[in-house]
Short mmCIF file of C-alpha atoms in Angstrom, two decimals:
data_model
loop_
_atom_site.label_atom_id
_atom_site.label_comp_id
_atom_site.label_asym_id
_atom_site.label_seq_id
_atom_site.Cartn_x
_atom_site.Cartn_y
_atom_site.Cartn_z
CA MET A 1 89.38 71.73 112.58
CA ASN A 2 89.39 71.02 109.07
CA HIS A 3 89.82 72.83 107.56
CA GLN A 4 100.49 95.51 141.04
CA PRO A 5 97.45 97.08 140.91
CA SER A 6 95.68 99.99 143.08
CA GLN A 7 92.48 100.11 144.71
CA ASP A 8 89.46 102.05 142.97
CA GLN A 9 88.08 104.28 145.59
CA GLY A 10 84.60 103.59 144.54
CA LEU A 11 84.67 99.97 145.12
CA THR A 12 82.79 98.77 148.26
CA ARG A 13 85.05 96.83 150.47
CA ARG A 14 83.54 93.42 149.71
CA GLN A 15 84.01 94.00 145.80
CA ALA A 16 87.54 94.71 146.76
CA LEU A 17 88.02 91.46 148.59
CA ALA A 18 86.47 89.65 146.03
CA GLY A 19 88.90 91.01 143.27
CA ALA A 20 91.65 90.24 145.75
CA ALA A 21 91.90 86.25 145.01
CA ALA A 22 95.38 84.98 144.46
CA VAL A 23 96.63 84.95 141.43
CA GLY A 24 97.00 80.98 140.08
CA GLY A 25 94.90 79.91 142.78
CA THR A 26 91.02 79.60 142.80
CA PRO A 27 89.41 82.58 142.56
CA LEU A 28 86.98 84.08 145.09
CA ILE A 29 83.31 84.05 143.38
CA ILE A 30 81.20 86.70 144.42
CA GLY A 31 77.95 85.46 146.18
CA ALA A 32 74.71 86.20 144.50
CA ALA A 33 73.96 88.71 147.09
CA ALA A 34 76.89 90.56 146.45
CA ALA A 35 76.33 93.97 144.15
CA PRO A 36 78.61 93.58 140.82
CA ALA A 37 81.63 95.50 140.43
CA SER A 38 81.70 97.91 138.13
CA ALA A 39 83.57 97.24 134.82
CA SER A 40 83.36 100.72 133.43
CA ALA A 41 86.87 102.11 132.96
CA ALA A 42 89.23 103.82 130.42
CA THR A 43 90.06 101.10 127.63
CA GLY A 44 90.82 100.79 124.10
CA ASN A 45 92.70 103.58 124.49
CA GLY A 46 95.72 103.41 122.07
CA GLY A 47 97.91 100.88 124.08
CA HIS A 48 97.34 102.36 128.02
CA ALA A 49 96.94 99.78 130.63
CA PRO A 50 93.74 98.57 131.66
CA ALA A 51 91.99 100.20 134.61
CA THR A 52 91.95 98.90 137.83
CA GLU A 53 88.71 96.87 137.85
CA LEU A 54 89.58 95.39 134.56
CA ARG A 55 93.29 94.44 135.84
CA ARG A 56 91.23 92.81 138.86
CA MET A 57 88.58 91.18 136.43
CA LEU A 58 91.83 89.74 134.51
CA ARG A 59 93.51 88.17 137.75
CA GLU A 60 90.48 86.40 138.64
CA ILE A 61 90.98 84.30 135.49
CA SER A 62 92.35 80.87 137.07
CA ALA A 63 94.50 78.69 135.08
CA GLN A 64 93.31 75.68 137.72
CA ASN A 65 89.95 76.12 136.98
CA ILE A 66 90.63 75.98 133.00
CA LYS A 67 92.74 72.86 133.86
CA ARG A 68 89.95 71.36 135.76
CA THR A 69 87.51 72.08 132.75
CA VAL A 70 89.95 70.59 130.03
CA LEU A 71 90.37 67.31 132.03
CA LYS A 72 86.77 66.77 132.68
CA LEU A 73 85.76 67.25 129.02
CA VAL A 74 88.49 64.52 128.22
CA SER A 75 87.15 62.21 130.85
CA PHE A 76 84.17 61.79 128.54
CA GLY A 77 86.35 59.65 126.26
CA THR A 78 84.92 60.88 122.98
CA ARG A 79 82.91 64.04 122.54
CA ASN A 80 82.41 63.29 118.88
CA THR A 81 79.15 64.93 117.36
CA LEU A 82 77.80 61.31 116.24
CA SER A 83 78.40 59.81 119.83
CA ALA A 84 75.89 59.14 122.41
CA GLN A 85 73.46 61.48 123.18
CA ASP A 86 72.39 60.02 126.31
CA ASP A 87 75.13 57.95 128.26
CA PRO A 88 75.84 59.93 131.49
CA THR A 89 79.51 59.71 131.64
CA ARG A 90 80.74 59.05 128.04
CA GLY A 91 79.93 61.11 124.67
CA ILE A 92 78.76 64.43 123.28
CA GLY A 93 75.56 64.30 125.53
CA ALA A 94 77.43 63.75 128.82
CA ALA A 95 79.57 66.89 127.76
CA ARG A 96 76.67 68.92 126.99
CA ASP A 97 74.85 68.16 130.41
CA TRP A 98 78.02 68.98 132.24
CA LEU A 99 78.83 72.25 130.16
CA PHE A 100 75.18 73.38 130.96
CA GLU A 101 75.44 72.76 134.70
CA GLU A 102 78.85 74.58 134.75
CA PHE A 103 77.51 77.71 132.70
CA THR A 104 74.51 78.04 134.78
CA LYS A 105 76.81 77.83 138.05
CA ALA A 106 78.72 80.62 136.38
CA ALA A 107 75.83 82.85 135.81
CA ALA A 108 74.16 82.32 139.37
CA PRO A 109 76.24 85.46 140.96
CA SER A 110 75.14 87.68 137.99
CA GLY A 111 71.38 88.41 139.79
CA GLY A 112 69.85 87.47 136.55
CA ARG A 113 71.67 89.35 133.93
CA MET A 114 73.29 86.17 132.59
CA THR A 115 70.73 83.51 131.44
CA VAL A 116 72.13 80.01 130.17
CA GLU A 117 70.23 78.07 127.38
CA LEU A 118 70.76 74.78 125.26
CA GLN A 119 69.98 75.78 121.30
CA SER A 120 69.16 72.61 119.58
CA PHE A 121 68.40 71.84 116.29
CA ILE A 122 68.37 68.73 113.92
CA GLN A 123 71.32 68.57 111.01
CA PRO A 124 70.10 67.15 108.02
CA ALA A 125 71.47 63.94 106.92
CA GLN A 126 74.16 64.11 104.18
CA PRO A 127 74.66 60.56 102.73
CA PRO A 128 77.01 58.82 102.44
CA ARG A 129 78.85 60.55 105.27
CA TYR A 130 76.08 61.08 107.57
CA PRO A 131 73.16 59.06 106.81
CA GLN A 132 70.93 59.77 109.48
CA PRO A 133 69.79 63.25 110.96
CA ILE A 134 71.73 64.57 113.62
CA PRO A 135 70.87 66.19 116.94
CA VAL A 136 73.03 69.14 117.60
CA THR A 137 72.95 71.40 120.76
CA ASN A 138 75.02 74.66 121.20
CA VAL A 139 75.36 75.63 125.10
CA VAL A 140 74.70 79.37 125.14
CA ALA A 141 75.25 81.81 128.27
CA THR A 142 73.97 85.33 127.70
CA LEU A 143 75.30 88.16 129.58
CA HIS A 144 72.66 91.13 129.14
CA GLY A 145 73.98 94.60 128.47
CA SER A 146 72.87 97.10 131.31
CA GLN A 147 72.66 100.19 128.85
CA ALA A 148 69.29 100.40 126.97
CA GLU A 149 71.07 101.91 123.99
CA SER A 150 73.79 99.31 123.87
CA ALA A 151 71.91 96.28 125.17
CA GLY A 152 71.12 95.02 121.71
CA ARG A 153 74.82 95.30 120.31
CA THR A 154 76.14 91.70 120.96
CA TYR A 155 79.78 90.37 120.99
CA VAL A 156 79.77 86.53 121.22
CA VAL A 157 82.71 84.20 122.17
CA SER A 158 82.89 80.80 121.55
CA GLY A 159 84.67 77.40 121.41
CA HIS A 160 83.74 74.01 120.23
CA TYR A 161 83.16 70.95 122.56
CA ASP A 162 83.04 68.40 119.79
CA SER A 163 86.18 66.22 119.32
CA MET A 164 87.27 63.47 116.66
CA PRO A 165 89.81 61.15 116.49
CA THR A 166 91.58 60.32 113.00
CA GLY A 167 88.50 59.52 111.32
CA VAL A 168 85.65 62.33 111.61
CA ALA A 169 82.74 60.01 111.47
CA ASP A 170 84.22 57.55 114.03
CA PHE A 171 82.38 57.95 116.90
CA ALA A 172 83.42 54.84 119.00
CA THR A 173 87.00 55.48 119.28
CA ASP A 174 88.58 57.74 122.15
CA ALA A 175 89.02 61.27 121.09
CA PRO A 176 90.31 63.18 124.14
CA GLY A 177 90.16 66.64 122.21
CA ALA A 178 92.22 68.51 125.02
CA ASN A 179 93.76 71.31 122.71
CA ASP A 180 90.96 70.99 119.99
CA ASP A 181 88.99 71.98 121.30
CA ALA A 182 88.56 71.66 125.03
CA SER A 183 91.03 74.43 125.38
CA GLY A 184 88.95 77.08 123.75
CA VAL A 185 85.79 75.93 125.59
CA ALA A 186 87.58 75.97 129.08
CA ALA A 187 88.83 79.63 128.16
CA VAL A 188 85.11 80.56 127.20
CA LEU A 189 83.55 78.90 130.56
CA GLU A 190 86.40 80.70 132.76
CA MET A 191 85.53 84.14 131.16
CA ALA A 192 81.81 83.86 131.81
CA ARG A 193 82.35 82.82 135.29
CA VAL A 194 84.86 86.01 136.03
CA MET A 195 82.63 88.17 133.87
CA ALA A 196 78.99 87.47 135.16
CA THR A 197 79.74 89.22 138.03
CA ARG A 198 80.12 92.45 136.31
CA LYS A 199 77.95 94.91 134.25
CA PHE A 200 78.66 95.69 130.85
CA ASP A 201 76.79 98.39 128.48
CA ALA A 202 76.54 96.07 125.59
CA THR A 203 75.71 92.01 125.38
CA ILE A 204 78.32 89.30 125.71
CA VAL A 205 77.36 86.00 124.50
CA PHE A 206 79.46 82.84 125.81
CA MET A 207 79.01 79.88 123.84
CA ALA A 208 80.03 76.21 123.25
CA VAL A 209 79.39 74.85 120.09
CA ALA A 210 78.89 71.23 118.58
CA GLY A 211 79.36 69.83 115.47
CA GLU A 212 82.22 71.79 114.28
CA GLU A 213 84.42 69.11 113.03
CA GLN A 214 81.59 67.83 111.01
CA GLY A 215 81.34 70.92 109.28
CA LEU A 216 80.98 73.88 111.48
CA TRP A 217 77.17 72.83 112.10
CA GLY A 218 76.88 74.61 115.65
CA SER A 219 78.45 77.85 114.80
CA THR A 220 76.60 78.00 111.45
CA TYR A 221 72.68 77.35 112.86
CA PHE A 222 73.83 80.23 115.64
CA ALA A 223 74.54 82.77 112.94
CA GLU A 224 71.98 81.71 110.64
CA GLN A 225 69.49 82.24 113.26
CA ALA A 226 71.03 85.80 114.28
CA LYS A 227 71.02 86.80 110.74
CA GLN A 228 67.34 85.83 110.46
CA GLN A 229 66.71 87.64 113.92
CA ASN A 230 68.65 90.88 112.65
CA ARG A 231 70.67 90.50 115.62
CA ASN A 232 73.36 93.22 116.08
CA ILE A 233 76.46 90.80 116.35
CA ALA A 234 79.08 93.66 116.44
CA GLY A 235 82.07 91.22 116.94
CA MET A 236 82.57 87.52 117.22
CA PHE A 237 85.88 85.68 118.30
CA THR A 238 86.23 81.77 118.14
CA ASN A 239 88.74 80.04 120.18
CA ASP A 240 90.32 76.96 118.69
CA ILE A 241 93.56 75.25 119.65
CA ILE A 242 94.72 77.59 122.08
CA GLY A 243 96.14 75.00 124.33
CA SER A 244 99.68 74.60 123.49
CA SER A 245 102.83 76.80 123.63
CA VAL A 246 104.99 74.37 122.01
CA GLY A 247 104.65 73.75 118.30
CA GLN A 248 105.83 70.53 116.30
CA ASN A 249 108.95 72.69 115.03
CA GLY A 250 110.00 72.74 118.82
CA ILE A 251 109.69 76.45 119.44
CA ARG A 252 108.15 77.57 122.68
CA ASP A 253 106.31 80.55 122.38
CA PRO A 254 104.09 81.01 125.66
CA TYR A 255 103.40 84.64 125.46
CA THR A 256 102.08 85.15 121.88
CA VAL A 257 98.73 84.29 120.14
CA ARG A 258 97.70 84.42 116.60
CA ILE A 259 94.22 86.21 115.55
CA PHE A 260 92.94 85.25 111.89
CA ALA A 261 91.13 88.03 110.17
CA GLU A 262 90.13 87.98 106.55
CA GLY A 263 90.06 91.08 104.29
CA LEU A 264 87.42 91.74 101.67
CA ALA A 265 84.40 89.67 102.03
CA GLU A 266 83.98 86.76 99.76
CA THR A 267 80.84 88.69 97.51
CA PRO A 268 81.14 92.33 98.31
CA ALA A 269 78.48 94.42 97.01
CA ALA A 270 79.16 96.11 93.56
CA ALA A 271 79.65 99.69 95.04
CA GLU A 272 81.84 98.35 98.24
CA ALA A 273 84.08 96.47 95.52
CA ASP A 274 84.26 99.34 93.19
CA TRP A 275 85.08 101.89 96.51
CA ARG A 276 87.76 99.46 97.90
CA ARG A 277 89.60 99.21 94.27
CA PHE A 278 89.65 102.92 93.77
CA GLY A 279 90.38 103.99 96.97
CA GLY A 280 92.60 101.02 98.55
CA GLY A 281 91.37 99.59 101.66
CA GLU A 282 91.68 96.13 100.68
CA THR A 283 92.97 95.75 104.50
CA GLU A 284 90.26 97.77 105.92
CA SER A 285 87.62 94.78 106.57
CA LEU A 286 85.38 94.83 109.86
CA ALA A 287 87.44 91.57 110.87
CA ARG A 288 90.65 93.42 110.50
CA GLN A 289 89.38 96.36 112.50
CA LEU A 290 88.53 94.18 115.14
CA ALA A 291 91.84 92.49 114.95
CA ARG A 292 93.24 95.82 115.27
CA TYR A 293 91.33 96.64 118.26
CA VAL A 294 92.16 93.33 119.96
CA LYS A 295 95.87 94.25 119.50
CA GLU A 296 95.40 97.28 120.86
CA VAL A 297 93.65 96.66 124.11
CA ALA A 298 95.20 93.64 124.84
CA GLU A 299 98.85 93.92 124.40
CA ASN A 300 99.58 95.06 128.08
CA ASP A 301 101.40 93.88 131.19
CA SER A 302 97.90 92.38 132.58
CA THR A 303 98.12 89.90 129.59
CA ARG A 304 101.72 89.81 129.35
CA MET A 305 100.56 88.56 125.52
CA LYS A 306 101.65 89.59 122.06
CA VAL A 307 98.63 89.43 119.58
CA LYS A 308 100.16 88.20 116.31
CA MET A 309 97.35 89.50 113.18
CA ILE A 310 97.55 87.03 110.42
CA TYR A 311 95.67 88.67 107.45
CA ARG A 312 94.01 85.26 106.22
CA ARG A 313 90.56 83.94 107.04
CA ASP A 314 92.25 80.92 108.53
CA ARG A 315 95.05 78.57 108.24
CA PHE A 316 95.92 76.82 105.04
CA GLY A 317 93.10 73.80 104.33
CA ARG A 318 91.57 74.54 107.63
CA GLY A 319 88.55 76.30 108.96
CA GLY A 320 86.75 77.53 112.12
CA ASP A 321 83.57 78.48 113.92
CA HIS A 322 84.49 82.32 113.08
CA ILE A 323 83.51 81.72 109.28
CA PRO A 324 79.57 81.06 109.36
CA PHE A 325 79.56 84.70 111.38
CA LEU A 326 81.62 85.99 108.37
CA GLU A 327 79.65 84.38 105.82
CA GLN A 328 76.61 86.37 107.30
CA GLY A 329 78.40 89.69 107.12
CA TYR A 330 79.30 89.91 111.09
CA ALA A 331 83.12 90.82 112.06
CA ALA A 332 84.67 88.05 113.48
CA ALA A 333 88.03 86.30 114.20
CA ARG A 334 90.00 83.37 115.35
CA PHE A 335 92.18 82.94 118.08
CA THR A 336 95.01 80.08 117.71
CA GLU A 337 98.32 79.28 119.30
CA ILE A 338 101.41 80.80 117.82
CA ASN A 339 103.06 77.04 116.71
CA GLU A 340 100.68 73.91 116.25
CA ASP A 341 101.75 70.32 116.70
CA TRP A 342 99.63 68.25 114.05
CA ARG A 343 100.34 64.85 115.87
CA HIS A 344 98.03 66.48 118.80
CA GLN A 345 94.91 67.22 116.56
CA HIS A 346 92.55 64.66 114.90
CA GLN A 347 94.74 61.55 115.61
CA ASN A 348 93.76 58.23 117.34
CA VAL A 349 95.46 57.98 120.49
CA ARG A 350 98.92 55.80 120.01
CA VAL A 351 102.61 55.65 120.43
CA GLU A 352 104.28 55.54 116.85
CA ASN A 353 108.01 55.19 116.60
CA GLY A 354 108.41 56.02 120.24
CA VAL A 355 106.64 59.07 119.97
CA GLN A 356 102.92 59.86 121.47
CA ILE A 357 100.20 60.60 119.17
CA GLY A 358 96.90 62.00 120.12
CA ASP A 359 95.19 65.33 121.45
CA LEU A 360 96.20 64.65 125.28
CA PRO A 361 95.86 67.09 128.15
CA GLU A 362 99.73 66.26 128.70
CA PHE A 363 100.70 68.68 126.17
CA CYS A 364 98.75 71.63 127.19
CA ASP A 365 99.84 74.62 128.79
CA PHE A 366 97.24 75.60 131.25
CA ASP A 367 98.96 79.04 132.04
CA TYR A 368 99.05 79.92 128.14
CA ILE A 369 95.19 79.06 128.13
CA ALA A 370 94.46 81.48 131.09
CA ARG A 371 96.74 84.12 129.24
CA VAL A 372 94.71 83.96 125.92
CA ALA A 373 91.39 83.83 128.18
CA ARG A 374 92.78 87.48 129.28
CA VAL A 375 93.13 88.38 125.79
CA ASN A 376 89.66 87.64 125.13
CA ALA A 377 88.38 88.98 128.46
CA ILE A 378 90.02 92.57 127.95
CA SER A 379 88.81 92.80 124.62
CA LEU A 380 85.14 91.57 125.06
CA ALA A 381 85.14 93.85 128.21
CA SER A 382 86.56 97.01 126.11
CA LEU A 383 84.09 96.17 123.28
CA ALA A 384 81.28 95.83 125.65
CA LEU A 385 81.82 99.17 127.55
CA ALA A 386 82.55 101.40 124.81
CA PRO A 387 80.22 102.88 122.33
CA ALA A 388 79.35 101.43 119.12
CA ALA A 389 81.61 101.92 116.17
CA PRO A 390 80.03 104.97 114.23
CA SER A 391 78.30 104.18 111.39
CA GLY A 392 78.01 105.95 108.11
CA ALA A 393 81.43 107.06 107.83
CA ARG A 394 82.39 108.94 104.65
CA MET A 395 84.95 110.62 103.12
CA ASP A 396 84.53 113.31 100.57
CA THR A 397 86.30 112.37 97.41
CA SER A 398 85.35 115.18 95.13
CA GLY A 399 87.05 118.37 94.35
CA PHE A 400 90.79 118.82 93.98
CA ASP A 401 91.96 120.40 97.28
CA THR A 402 94.64 119.92 100.30
CA ASP A 403 91.88 118.92 102.88
CA THR A 404 90.39 115.71 103.73
CA THR A 405 86.50 115.86 104.94
CA LEU A 406 85.03 112.76 106.92
CA THR A 407 81.52 112.71 108.10
CA TRP A 408 79.55 109.93 110.15
CA VAL A 409 76.31 109.48 111.68
CA ALA A 410 75.85 110.63 115.41
CA ASN A 411 76.06 107.78 118.17
CA THR A 412 72.99 107.73 120.36
CA GLU A 413 74.57 106.52 123.71
CA PRO A 414 73.82 109.00 126.56
CA ASP A 415 77.57 109.09 128.06
CA LEU A 416 79.14 109.65 124.78
CA ALA A 417 81.96 112.05 124.76
CA GLY A 418 82.88 112.68 121.27
CA TYR A 419 85.02 110.95 118.54
CA GLU A 420 88.70 110.40 117.24
CA VAL A 421 89.99 110.31 113.82
CA MET A 422 92.55 107.86 113.17
CA MET A 423 95.09 108.21 110.54
CA ARG A 424 98.01 105.80 109.12
CA ALA A 425 100.41 105.70 105.92
CA THR A 426 98.66 103.14 103.46
CA THR A 427 101.58 100.82 103.92
CA GLU A 428 101.08 100.57 107.65
CA PRO A 429 99.31 97.93 109.14
CA GLU A 430 98.17 99.74 112.38
CA TRP A 431 96.66 103.24 113.00
CA THR A 432 99.59 105.55 114.32
CA LYS A 433 97.87 108.87 114.72
CA THR A 434 95.12 110.02 116.72
CA ILE A 435 93.28 113.18 116.41
CA GLU A 436 90.43 114.52 119.03
CA VAL A 437 87.76 116.14 117.13
CA GLY A 438 85.03 116.49 119.74
CA ASN A 439 81.26 116.01 119.86
CA VAL A 440 80.93 116.49 115.99
CA THR A 441 80.10 114.61 112.86
CA THR A 442 81.99 116.27 110.17
CA VAL A 443 85.81 117.36 110.29
CA SER A 444 88.12 118.47 107.88
CA LEU A 445 91.78 117.92 108.12
CA LYS A 446 93.51 121.00 106.80
CA ASN A 447 96.24 120.65 104.50
CA ILE A 448 96.04 116.79 104.72
CA PHE A 449 96.30 114.93 101.26
CA LYS A 450 93.34 112.48 101.43
CA ASP A 451 95.30 110.16 98.52
CA ASN A 452 98.34 109.72 101.23
CA TYR A 453 96.58 108.27 104.18
CA PHE A 454 94.10 105.88 105.20
CA PHE A 455 91.50 107.59 107.78
CA GLY A 456 89.09 106.19 110.17
CA VAL A 457 86.89 107.21 112.91
CA ARG A 458 85.86 105.91 116.51
CA ALA A 459 83.56 106.83 119.44
CA VAL A 460 84.68 108.03 122.69
CA ASP A 461 82.51 107.73 126.02
CA LYS A 462 83.34 110.23 129.26
CA ALA A 463 84.81 107.15 130.94
CA GLY A 464 87.50 107.14 127.73
CA ASN A 465 86.05 103.67 126.41
CA ARG A 466 86.87 103.78 122.92
CA SER A 467 84.98 102.00 120.02
CA PRO A 468 86.17 100.16 117.07
CA VAL A 469 87.44 102.18 113.93
CA SER A 470 85.30 102.66 110.86
CA PHE A 471 86.70 103.11 107.82
CA PRO A 472 84.77 105.31 105.71
CA GLY A 473 83.00 104.62 102.47
CA ARG A 474 82.50 107.04 99.68
#
């Protein structure tokens, strides 16, 4: 928008069979009576391969299911937010109703742990561009966390189901929106289907929003409501334009996805701004810690993907549904294909000088979308299984000595094992050294000069699941 695996001995035979669906085929969906497979496994572990159950989960993500969703969304002709709300076959309302049904089907095997709702509101008129108030509806599926101490911690993943032709207010012209953004919605729906059969400590929200093309309306409403309700949104991903592995530059790269992560917030508090200026850390925002986490857990032989971190909020002149979350102070990042083709975004469908223009499904790579979905899924699963990132991390900058002292507030999870201190040179983009420090809340690193490195701390549970890194304040 503008802007290979072995089988866990502890799994039941039925769970093992449910996870054995053939790669590339239609996965076997566990029935409502089946016990959900335990997703608990060592993840976020410095680049180690995902554990067996998470590998199984990733294999269940189906490119064929994703293709079916994209084609169905395209079949509604246009999904412009200003289009018909009550036509059963064409327009935004038909797409909304179909998505609600599909998310409800995805939730059925969860045993009530996943709930689905329509979050509707009236977007005020914005004359002269939008002279009338406009109904906008987000489709929201919530997979509730199973650990009492973690259930309030929430991770959100979204795509936007609205589309547009060349003119954003043109609600009559066909706007297939296959890549922008049926691809993202299809990935989110497929993740919901696969992850609904599993339990996670924290809560995961799978969301298809509307009004993105008009000005991020749906995501803005959700983020503002979350802030007003004091919800703990610990991380948010939006998937927008993840459908093609071939760019307008002719380069084909089916194994790389970009994650956009901004640096400092627009208006950091004075104390934070002063600390960042004095101590460095301009690259240590919550969004960038989230992006580093994704790169750490998602680059493996189960996803077969490379995650390219982009140290920007978004592409030049563009924006996405992660931005309203950033504006509310939440950690949020955007997934987008590595090489875009502007001829297949925000364009009336036509042939021009012998070239097909328009956002059509024939330009989508459904295997690529499935791989991006796996990057999202392993990241969300790892986050929702892990403890929360430690709060209150501080570095002692007083005195002139050769040691570095860090403190933080103890986590409350009952399965917490301890903490790790992370280190890297100030010129390195990713953490390079891990120091196990045990179940403590203060540590002094002997003969390590605090001026020469960046430091962080993360929590580890007894299963080996690791939180994102917390960068210390002062």
